[in-house]
XYZ file of C-alpha atoms in Angstrom:
283
model
C 113.864 106.825 95.820
C 110.212 107.858 95.779
C 109.288 111.519 95.827
C 107.007 112.258 98.789
C 105.133 115.499 99.433
C 105.849 117.514 102.556
C 102.425 116.567 103.907
C 103.163 112.845 103.557
C 106.440 113.296 105.423
C 104.750 115.382 108.124
C 101.990 112.833 108.760
C 104.504 110.001 108.780
C 106.781 111.716 111.297
C 103.921 113.194 113.344
C 100.923 110.899 112.867
C 97.607 112.179 114.215
C 94.999 110.193 116.115
C 97.052 107.047 116.672
C 95.543 104.516 119.036
C 92.311 102.783 119.922
C 88.868 104.036 120.960
C 87.318 102.011 123.752
C 83.654 101.257 123.106
C 83.946 102.487 119.538
C 80.721 102.702 117.551
C 82.377 101.308 114.435
C 85.574 99.412 113.724
C 86.967 98.702 110.283
C 90.025 96.887 109.047
C 91.886 96.235 105.834
C 95.085 94.663 104.608
C 96.927 91.741 106.123
C 99.999 91.373 108.300
C 101.032 88.512 106.038
C 101.096 90.978 103.128
C 103.116 93.626 104.967
C 100.408 96.257 105.522
C 97.386 96.274 107.816
C 95.094 98.960 109.182
C 92.428 99.114 111.835
C 90.295 102.231 112.259
C 88.001 103.141 115.153
C 85.101 105.601 114.930
C 83.066 107.337 117.601
C 79.742 108.510 116.165
C 77.228 110.752 117.913
C 74.053 112.093 116.309
C 75.256 110.762 112.945
C 78.496 112.775 113.182
C 81.979 111.265 113.522
C 83.229 112.911 116.699
C 86.482 110.966 116.992
C 88.615 108.618 114.914
C 91.788 106.714 115.710
C 93.875 104.139 113.897
C 96.404 101.392 114.394
C 98.528 100.399 111.428
C 101.433 98.190 110.530
C 103.084 99.271 107.318
C 105.258 101.765 105.489
C 105.366 105.533 105.870
C 102.707 106.028 103.194
C 100.358 103.714 105.091
C 100.874 105.711 108.282
C 100.407 109.030 106.480
C 97.273 107.843 104.655
C 95.721 106.573 107.880
C 96.650 109.719 109.790
C 95.188 112.181 107.310
C 92.084 110.040 106.840
C 91.200 110.467 110.515
C 91.536 114.236 110.139
C 89.334 114.166 107.037
C 86.435 112.380 108.726
C 86.293 113.909 112.214
C 83.424 116.391 112.341
C 81.710 115.075 109.216
C 78.373 113.315 108.990
C 78.259 109.613 108.204
C 76.799 110.408 104.778
C 79.680 112.781 104.024
C 82.219 110.206 105.163
C 80.685 107.564 102.872
C 81.582 109.713 99.857
C 85.333 109.735 100.596
C 87.414 107.735 98.101
C 91.037 106.622 98.028
C 91.691 109.399 95.513
C 90.477 111.954 98.072
C 92.937 110.561 100.607
C 95.850 110.724 98.163
C 94.871 114.238 97.062
C 94.773 115.452 100.671
C 98.352 114.223 101.039
C 99.440 116.159 97.972
C 99.695 112.941 95.977
C 101.388 109.573 96.428
C 103.883 107.730 94.199
C 102.043 105.248 91.922
C 103.739 102.368 93.746
C 102.242 103.577 97.044
C 98.639 104.220 95.980
C 97.644 100.929 97.589
C 98.110 102.666 100.946
C 95.306 105.131 100.217
C 93.174 102.219 98.963
C 93.774 100.416 102.264
C 92.536 103.487 104.131
C 89.421 103.646 101.974
C 88.719 99.925 102.470
C 89.129 100.143 106.254
C 86.776 103.131 106.367
C 84.260 101.327 104.162
C 84.433 98.307 106.465
C 83.871 100.489 109.530
C 80.819 102.134 108.019
C 79.452 98.749 106.993
C 79.797 97.625 110.598
C 78.479 100.902 112.024
C 76.585 100.288 115.231
C 78.233 96.935 115.948
C 80.609 96.636 118.853
C 83.773 94.894 117.686
C 86.434 95.893 120.215
C 86.994 92.183 120.906
C 89.095 92.123 117.727
C 92.848 92.642 118.080
C 94.932 94.355 115.442
C 96.417 91.078 114.247
C 93.012 89.336 113.967
C 92.160 90.625 110.533
C 88.931 89.318 109.113
C 88.918 86.880 106.223
C 87.200 88.135 103.046
C 83.508 87.296 102.829
C 82.879 83.884 101.351
C 80.793 85.412 98.593
C 83.821 87.324 97.279
C 86.168 85.661 94.842
C 89.856 86.006 95.738
C 91.914 86.854 92.664
C 95.340 87.366 94.253
C 96.035 84.730 96.889
C 99.406 86.269 97.762
C 97.805 89.494 99.033
C 94.196 88.391 99.587
C 92.820 90.804 96.981
C 89.264 90.055 95.864
C 87.592 90.611 92.515
C 85.373 93.302 94.035
C 88.407 95.192 95.336
C 89.951 95.236 91.863
C 86.659 96.232 90.276
C 86.254 99.148 92.721
C 89.849 100.309 92.122
C 89.250 100.388 88.361
C 85.950 102.216 88.727
C 87.198 104.865 91.171
C 90.587 105.560 89.603
C 90.186 104.754 85.892
C 92.923 102.101 85.980
C 93.626 100.439 82.633
C 96.726 98.249 83.068
C 97.749 95.348 85.280
C 100.678 97.444 86.555
C 98.283 100.155 87.730
C 96.137 97.551 89.494
C 99.268 96.279 91.260
C 100.175 99.811 92.381
C 96.716 100.389 93.827
C 95.918 96.970 95.314
C 99.198 94.945 95.298
C 97.384 92.244 93.297
C 99.810 90.556 90.898
C 102.838 91.942 92.702
C 104.196 88.662 94.054
C 104.052 85.348 92.172
C 102.241 86.925 89.213
C 99.939 83.956 88.604
C 96.847 86.169 88.784
C 97.982 88.755 86.230
C 95.993 87.138 83.406
C 92.874 87.135 85.563
C 93.431 90.811 86.405
C 93.710 91.595 82.692
C 90.427 89.743 82.102
C 88.734 91.880 84.764
C 90.063 95.058 83.118
C 88.880 93.911 79.690
C 85.456 92.970 81.059
C 85.031 96.337 82.777
C 85.868 98.430 79.721
C 83.938 96.151 77.372
C 80.854 96.746 79.528
C 81.551 100.494 79.609
C 81.915 100.565 75.822
C 78.636 98.690 75.417
C 76.891 101.292 77.572
C 78.336 104.095 75.437
C 77.256 102.339 72.259
C 73.787 101.891 73.686
C 73.560 105.639 74.294
C 74.958 106.544 70.870
C 72.269 104.495 69.058
C 69.659 107.124 69.934
C 68.989 109.541 67.106
C 68.469 113.237 68.030
C 64.707 112.801 67.551
C 64.651 109.658 69.705
C 66.645 111.395 72.420
C 64.189 114.303 72.534
C 61.249 111.910 72.763
C 62.910 109.946 75.545
C 63.796 113.082 77.529
C 60.183 114.242 77.258
C 58.948 110.843 78.397
C 61.270 110.686 81.425
C 60.326 114.208 82.511
C 56.605 113.553 82.095
C 56.443 110.064 83.598
C 59.220 110.012 86.220
C 60.473 113.446 87.213
C 57.278 115.502 87.196
C 55.245 113.021 89.315
C 58.035 112.987 91.916
C 58.125 116.785 92.116
C 54.351 117.060 92.334
C 54.316 114.991 95.504
C 55.543 118.106 97.337
C 53.683 120.664 95.243
C 56.569 121.227 92.828
C 56.781 120.818 89.083
C 59.023 121.068 86.037
C 58.523 122.788 82.697
C 60.653 121.761 79.732
C 61.765 124.911 77.900
C 64.109 123.582 75.219
C 66.511 120.783 74.258
C 69.746 121.701 72.496
C 71.863 118.587 71.942
C 72.763 117.382 75.423
C 71.603 120.609 77.057
C 68.155 120.345 78.619
C 66.716 123.729 79.612
C 64.012 123.612 82.281
C 62.075 125.732 84.735
C 61.742 124.249 88.235
C 59.608 125.112 91.220
C 58.771 123.653 94.619
C 60.507 120.947 96.604
C 61.164 117.255 96.157
C 61.080 114.632 98.908
C 63.092 112.268 96.710
C 65.791 114.910 96.345
C 65.954 115.432 100.091
C 66.328 111.714 100.754
C 69.219 111.439 98.269
C 70.901 114.723 99.313
C 70.419 116.178 95.829
C 69.341 119.659 94.839
C 66.255 119.946 92.644
C 68.379 120.553 89.542
C 70.793 117.732 90.418
C 67.877 115.335 90.886
C 66.577 116.118 87.395
C 70.037 115.911 85.824
C 70.927 112.635 87.559
C 67.633 111.049 86.503
C 68.099 112.071 82.855
C 71.747 110.969 82.808
C 70.868 107.537 84.123
C 67.852 107.053 81.857
C 68.930 108.755 78.633
C 72.547 109.907 78.255
C 75.387 110.389 80.805
C 76.457 113.560 78.974
C 73.203 115.444 79.565
C 73.485 118.852 81.239
C 70.447 120.462 82.838
C 70.229 124.257 82.692
C 67.721 125.929 84.980
C 66.062 129.224 84.000
C 63.793 131.530 85.959
């Protein structure tokens, strides 16, 4: 018997926001009735804010609970804030889910992602049982559950999954006939091989080379962006991965990406030099 949190039980027994929104601004769906779980989510969006959300689901108690709490999480938030929600956020809001039921939070995330992708399109002609086929450009890895390569890749990236069993818990892939398990393992190996290569690429920089590269990025990329709005950056010191700077002014690029001035500098240096860089701002 799986151990469920009180919040999971509450949302299963008393699900919030069940139903359909007529003339919804966005509709998303995930799962498949043939696989045992399906979810359809409806969003009402006004002035870029989700003012209402409802869902229809066919599945287990964890699927109902995940869908229910997801609607509570997104109502009142901006579209940009909603885009940042992950399946881990859904599971955390429920106080956790058993590993074997994490696929329910993933289904909620995928339905929300689909709704946002279709934002602005009227799709209320779709019935709950008319779930969309995966896009032709996506490669299906698990035919039993209709799980695509991109879905597995996203699950690994968001949750740090490292085994086929974990992939099955989060996506159901490999949980039926098992013919795709070798392919799933290949995807895992490819992901972490690429990640290792990126780490090795970073580690090849000597301390002197890292300092030179940080200086170059600040001078040629960051400073010109800040100067567009009358701002600027002064490099004070570099101590290992700690980059100490003085900042002033505003940054249009920061505003467009919802970053603070410091976060903009840190993100730029992490992407261009080393993901472990920490920017420290001084007066």
